[in-house]
CSV table of C-alpha atoms and ligand atoms in Angstrom, one decimal:
chain,number,residue,atom,x,y,z
A,26,MET,CA,0.0,0.0,0.0
A,27,ILE,CA,1.4,3.4,-1.1
A,28,TYR,CA,-0.1,5.2,1.9
A,29,GLU,CA,1.8,3.0,4.3
A,30,LEU,CA,4.9,3.4,2.3
A,31,LEU,CA,4.7,7.1,2.5
A,32,LEU,CA,4.2,6.9,6.3
A,33,LYS,CA,7.4,4.7,6.5
A,34,ILE,CA,9.4,7.2,4.4
A,35,ILE,CA,8.2,10.0,6.7
A,36,SER,CA,9.2,8.2,9.8
A,37,SER,CA,12.6,7.0,8.5
A,38,LYS,CA,13.7,10.1,6.6
A,39,GLY,CA,11.9,12.8,8.5
A,40,ALA,CA,9.8,13.8,5.5
A,41,ALA,CA,9.1,12.7,2.0
A,42,TYR,CA,10.0,14.4,-1.3
A,43,LEU,CA,7.7,14.1,-4.3
A,44,ILE,CA,8.2,15.7,-7.7
A,45,LEU,CA,5.2,16.7,-9.7
A,46,LEU,CA,5.3,15.7,-13.4
A,47,ASP,CA,2.9,17.7,-15.5
A,48,PRO,CA,2.2,16.1,-18.9
A,49,ASP,CA,1.7,19.6,-20.4
A,50,LYS,CA,5.0,20.9,-19.2
A,51,LEU,CA,7.5,18.1,-19.5
A,52,SER,CA,8.4,16.9,-23.0
A,53,ASN,CA,8.2,13.2,-23.7
A,54,ASP,CA,11.8,13.0,-24.8
A,55,LYS,CA,13.1,14.4,-21.6
A,56,LEU,CA,10.8,12.4,-19.3
A,57,THR,CA,12.8,9.3,-18.7
A,58,GLU,CA,16.1,11.2,-18.3
A,59,PHE,CA,14.4,13.5,-15.7
A,60,VAL,CA,12.8,10.6,-13.8
A,61,LYS,CA,16.2,8.8,-13.6
A,62,TYR,CA,17.8,12.0,-12.5
A,63,CYS,CA,15.3,12.4,-9.7
A,64,GLU,CA,15.8,8.8,-8.6
A,65,VAL,CA,19.5,9.1,-8.2
A,66,SER,CA,19.1,12.5,-6.5
A,67,GLY,CA,17.0,11.0,-3.6
A,68,VAL,CA,13.4,11.8,-4.6
A,69,ASP,CA,10.9,9.5,-3.0
A,70,GLY,CA,8.2,9.3,-5.7
A,71,PHE,CA,6.2,11.2,-8.3
A,72,LEU,CA,2.9,12.9,-8.6
A,73,VAL,CA,1.5,13.0,-12.1
A,74,GLY,CA,-1.2,15.5,-13.1
A,75,GLY,CA,-2.2,19.1,-13.3
A,76,SER,CA,-5.2,21.3,-12.8
A,77,LEU,CA,-5.6,21.8,-16.5
A,78,LEU,CA,-4.5,19.5,-19.3
A,79,ILE,CA,-4.2,21.0,-22.8
A,80,ASP,CA,-1.7,19.2,-25.0
A,81,GLY,CA,-0.5,16.3,-22.9
A,82,ASP,CA,-1.4,12.6,-23.5
A,83,PHE,CA,-2.0,11.7,-19.9
A,84,GLU,CA,-2.3,7.9,-20.3
A,85,ASN,CA,0.9,7.5,-22.4
A,86,PHE,CA,2.8,10.0,-20.2
A,87,LEU,CA,1.8,7.9,-17.1
A,88,LYS,CA,2.9,4.7,-18.8
A,89,LYS,CA,6.3,6.2,-19.6
A,90,VAL,CA,6.8,7.4,-16.1
A,91,LYS,CA,5.9,4.0,-14.7
A,92,SER,CA,8.2,2.2,-17.1
A,93,SER,CA,11.1,4.5,-16.1
A,94,THR,CA,11.0,4.1,-12.4
A,95,ASP,CA,10.2,1.7,-9.5
A,96,LEU,CA,9.5,4.7,-7.2
A,97,PRO,CA,5.8,5.2,-6.3
A,98,VAL,CA,3.8,7.0,-9.1
A,99,ILE,CA,0.7,8.7,-7.7
A,100,ILE,CA,-2.0,10.4,-9.8
A,101,PHE,CA,-2.6,14.0,-8.7
A,102,PRO,CA,-5.9,14.5,-10.7
A,103,GLY,CA,-7.1,17.8,-12.0
A,104,GLU,CA,-10.0,16.2,-13.6
A,105,VAL,CA,-12.1,13.0,-13.8
A,106,ASN,CA,-10.4,12.2,-17.1
A,107,GLN,CA,-7.1,11.7,-15.3
A,108,VAL,CA,-7.9,8.2,-13.9
A,109,TYR,CA,-5.6,5.7,-15.7
A,110,GLN,CA,-3.5,2.7,-15.1
A,111,PRO,CA,-0.7,2.1,-14.6
A,112,ALA,CA,-0.5,4.0,-11.3
A,113,ASP,CA,0.3,3.0,-7.8
A,114,ALA,CA,-2.2,5.3,-6.1
A,115,ILE,CA,-4.4,8.4,-6.7
A,116,LEU,CA,-4.8,11.3,-4.4
A,117,PHE,CA,-8.6,11.4,-4.0
A,118,LEU,CA,-8.8,15.1,-3.5
A,119,SER,CA,-11.7,17.0,-2.0
A,120,VAL,CA,-11.2,20.8,-2.2
A,121,VAL,CA,-12.2,21.4,1.4
A,122,SER,CA,-11.1,25.0,1.4
A,123,GLY,CA,-13.8,25.8,-1.1
A,124,ARG,CA,-17.6,25.6,-1.1
A,125,ASN,CA,-18.0,24.3,-4.6
A,126,PRO,CA,-20.0,21.0,-4.3
A,127,GLU,CA,-18.6,19.7,-7.6
A,128,HIS,CA,-15.1,19.7,-6.2
A,129,LEU,CA,-16.1,18.6,-2.7
A,130,ILE,CA,-18.1,15.5,-3.8
A,131,GLY,CA,-19.5,15.8,-7.3
A,132,LYS,CA,-16.5,14.8,-9.4
A,133,HIS,CA,-15.7,12.0,-6.9
A,134,ILE,CA,-18.9,10.2,-7.7
A,135,LEU,CA,-17.9,10.1,-11.3
A,136,ALA,CA,-14.3,9.1,-10.5
A,137,ALA,CA,-14.9,6.4,-7.8
A,138,PRO,CA,-16.2,3.7,-10.1
A,139,MET,CA,-13.3,4.2,-12.5
A,140,ILE,CA,-10.8,4.0,-9.6
A,141,LYS,CA,-12.4,0.8,-8.4
A,142,LYS,CA,-12.5,-0.8,-11.9
A,143,LYS,CA,-8.9,0.1,-12.6
A,144,ASN,CA,-7.9,-1.1,-9.1
A,145,ILE,CA,-5.9,2.0,-8.1
A,146,GLU,CA,-5.3,2.7,-4.4
A,147,PRO,CA,-7.3,5.9,-3.5
A,148,ILE,CA,-5.8,8.1,-0.8
A,149,SER,CA,-8.4,10.5,0.5
A,150,THR,CA,-6.9,14.0,0.8
A,151,GLY,CA,-8.2,17.2,2.1
A,152,TYR,CA,-7.0,19.7,-0.5
A,153,ILE,CA,-6.6,23.2,1.0
A,154,ILE,CA,-5.9,26.0,-1.5
A,155,VAL,CA,-4.0,28.9,0.1
A,156,GLU,CA,-3.9,32.5,-1.2
A,157,SER,CA,-0.5,32.9,-2.8
A,158,GLY,CA,-0.3,36.4,-4.4
A,159,SER,CA,-2.4,35.9,-7.5
A,160,VAL,CA,-5.1,33.6,-8.8
A,161,THR,CA,-3.7,30.2,-9.5
A,162,THR,CA,-5.0,27.6,-12.0
A,163,ALA,CA,-6.0,25.3,-9.1
A,164,GLU,CA,-8.1,28.1,-7.6
A,165,TYR,CA,-9.6,29.2,-10.9
A,166,ILE,CA,-10.5,25.8,-12.2
A,167,SER,CA,-11.9,24.5,-8.9
A,168,GLY,CA,-14.0,27.7,-8.6
A,169,SER,CA,-13.2,28.0,-5.0
A,170,LYS,CA,-11.9,30.7,-2.8
A,171,PRO,CA,-8.5,30.1,-1.2
A,172,ILE,CA,-7.8,30.5,2.5
A,173,PRO,CA,-6.3,33.9,3.2
A,174,ARG,CA,-2.6,33.7,3.9
A,175,ASN,CA,-3.0,35.5,7.3
A,176,LYS,CA,-5.6,33.1,8.6
A,177,PRO,CA,-3.7,30.0,9.8
A,178,GLU,CA,-6.6,29.2,12.2
A,179,ILE,CA,-9.0,28.7,9.3
A,180,ALA,CA,-6.5,26.3,7.7
A,181,ALA,CA,-6.1,24.5,11.0
A,182,ALA,CA,-9.8,24.1,11.6
A,183,THR,CA,-10.3,23.0,7.9
A,184,ALA,CA,-7.6,20.4,8.3
A,185,LEU,CA,-9.0,19.1,11.5
A,186,ALA,CA,-12.5,18.8,10.0
A,187,SER,CA,-10.9,16.8,7.1
A,188,GLN,CA,-9.3,14.5,9.6
A,189,TYR,CA,-12.5,14.0,11.5
A,190,LEU,CA,-14.2,13.2,8.1
A,191,GLY,CA,-11.7,10.4,7.7
A,192,MET,CA,-9.2,11.9,5.3
A,193,LYS,CA,-5.7,10.4,5.4
A,194,LEU,CA,-3.7,13.4,4.1
A,195,ILE,CA,-3.9,17.2,4.1
A,196,TYR,CA,-2.5,19.0,1.0
A,197,LEU,CA,-1.7,22.7,1.6
A,198,GLU,CA,-1.5,24.1,-1.9
A,199,ALA,CA,-0.3,27.5,-2.9
A,200,GLY,CA,-0.8,26.5,-6.6
A,201,SER,CA,1.7,25.5,-9.2
A,202,GLY,CA,4.1,28.3,-10.0
A,203,ALA,CA,2.8,30.4,-7.1
A,204,SER,CA,4.7,33.6,-6.4
A,205,GLN,CA,4.5,32.9,-2.6
A,206,SER,CA,4.6,29.4,-1.1
A,207,VAL,CA,2.3,28.4,1.8
A,208,PRO,CA,3.3,30.5,4.9
A,209,ASN,CA,5.3,28.6,7.5
A,210,GLU,CA,3.0,29.8,10.3
A,211,MET,CA,0.1,28.2,8.6
A,212,ILE,CA,1.9,24.9,8.2
A,213,ASN,CA,2.8,25.1,11.9
A,214,ALA,CA,-0.8,25.8,13.0
A,215,VAL,CA,-2.1,22.9,10.9
A,216,SER,CA,0.5,20.5,12.1
A,217,ASN,CA,-0.1,21.4,15.8
A,218,TYR,CA,-3.9,21.0,15.3
A,219,CYS,CA,-4.3,17.7,13.4
A,220,ASN,CA,-2.3,14.5,13.3
A,221,ILE,CA,-2.5,13.3,9.7
A,222,PRO,CA,0.4,13.9,7.4
A,223,ILE,CA,0.6,17.3,5.6
A,224,ILE,CA,1.7,17.7,2.1
A,225,VAL,CA,2.9,21.2,1.2
A,226,GLY,CA,3.4,22.4,-2.4
A,227,GLY,CA,3.3,25.3,-4.7
A,228,GLY,CA,5.9,28.0,-5.3
A,229,ILE,CA,8.7,26.2,-3.4
A,230,LYS,CA,11.9,27.3,-5.2
A,231,THR,CA,14.8,26.8,-2.8
A,232,PRO,CA,16.0,23.9,-0.6
A,233,GLN,CA,16.0,26.4,2.3
A,234,ASP,CA,12.2,27.1,1.8
A,235,ALA,CA,11.6,23.3,1.7
A,236,LYS,CA,13.5,22.8,4.8
A,237,GLU,CA,11.7,25.5,6.7
A,238,LYS,CA,8.4,23.9,5.7
A,239,VAL,CA,9.5,20.6,7.1
A,240,ASN,CA,10.8,22.3,10.3
A,241,ASN,CA,7.3,23.8,10.6
A,242,GLY,CA,5.6,20.4,10.3
A,243,ALA,CA,5.3,19.5,6.6
A,244,ASN,CA,5.6,15.8,6.2
A,245,ILE,CA,5.7,15.7,2.4
A,246,ILE,CA,7.1,18.4,0.1
A,247,VAL,CA,6.1,18.7,-3.6
A,248,THR,CA,7.9,20.7,-6.2
A,249,GLY,CA,7.1,20.9,-9.9
A,250,ASN,CA,7.7,24.1,-11.8
A,251,PHE,CA,11.2,24.7,-10.6
A,252,PHE,CA,12.6,21.7,-12.4
A,253,GLU,CA,10.9,22.4,-15.7
A,254,ASN,CA,14.0,24.4,-16.3
A,255,GLU,CA,16.7,21.8,-17.0
A,256,ASN,CA,19.4,24.1,-15.6
A,257,ASN,CA,17.9,23.5,-12.1
A,258,TRP,CA,18.2,19.7,-12.2
A,259,ASN,CA,21.5,19.7,-10.4
A,260,LEU,CA,19.6,21.2,-7.4
A,261,ILE,CA,17.3,18.2,-6.9
A,262,LYS,CA,19.7,16.5,-4.5
A,263,ASN,CA,20.0,19.7,-2.5
A,264,PHE,CA,16.2,19.7,-2.1
A,265,ALA,CA,16.1,16.0,-1.2
A,266,ASP,CA,18.9,16.5,1.4
A,267,ALA,CA,17.1,19.5,2.9
A,268,ILE,CA,13.9,17.6,3.2
A,269,HIS,CA,15.3,14.3,4.5
A,270,PHE,CA,16.6,15.8,7.8
A,271,LYS,CA,16.9,12.4,9.5
A,272,VAL,CA,19.3,11.0,6.8
A,273,PRO,CA,23.0,11.9,7.2
A,274,ILE,CA,24.0,13.9,4.1
A,275,SER,CA,26.4,12.0,1.8
A,276,VAL,CA,29.1,13.9,-0.2
B,314,1GP,C1,1.4,22.1,-7.5
B,314,1GP,O1,2.2,21.8,-5.3
B,314,1GP,C2,2.5,21.6,-6.7
B,314,1GP,O2,0.2,21.5,-7.3
B,314,1GP,C3,3.8,22.0,-7.1
B,314,1GP,O3,3.9,23.4,-7.3
B,314,1GP,O4,4.9,23.7,-9.5
B,314,1GP,O5,5.0,25.6,-7.9
B,314,1GP,O6,6.4,23.6,-7.5
B,314,1GP,P1,5.1,24.1,-8.1
């Protein structure tokens, strides 16, 4: 089970590091090379998806990722049409920060039978969109208001409600390419208030920022955009080392 595997990684390495692969943004000819690069740099697994898919061929992209790595490959769906095999798991996201019923339960009713039929492990996740400077694709597409940056208590109460509803993960999302990442005070408030693992992503551009997020209670860090620039690939290991604070750094 991928959820248990994530818990094991969190407990052995301090936190887990996942890289988001967006079929629209990563060219097919670079995909295998990038995935291998991530593997040797200490990444723990991959999310595949995006809030809006325009050009990418999701199914073939997913197949290529799976055939390039033995690390967990988890679908991070932006839409119901992103449920495909082969995948090890899918984040079954409910946008709990918003009040749009389609993204709270509607899409899930359409997706659930497909997930069952394709035998993919669903990991129920309370998805909390956080204000990050400007309107992000996740916010716009889900038609839901983000939680204000200066209201950590709203995020904490939302996360606790998600936990009480039986969700297994919280995802604090600033949005892909966000100009500001999720505030550390908010991560801290959420981690002090609920006891399910917290994923933090969106706008994380430095190992230092990733490390601060872990120090404030993030259990899983996600980066995507930053490595769409190939010149940044050599920094993946720095991110992994900053996130895996329990693992002695090798030189
Ligand atoms: C988006 O959290 C992820 O859903 C990653 O964000 O692309 O900004 O790293 P970035």
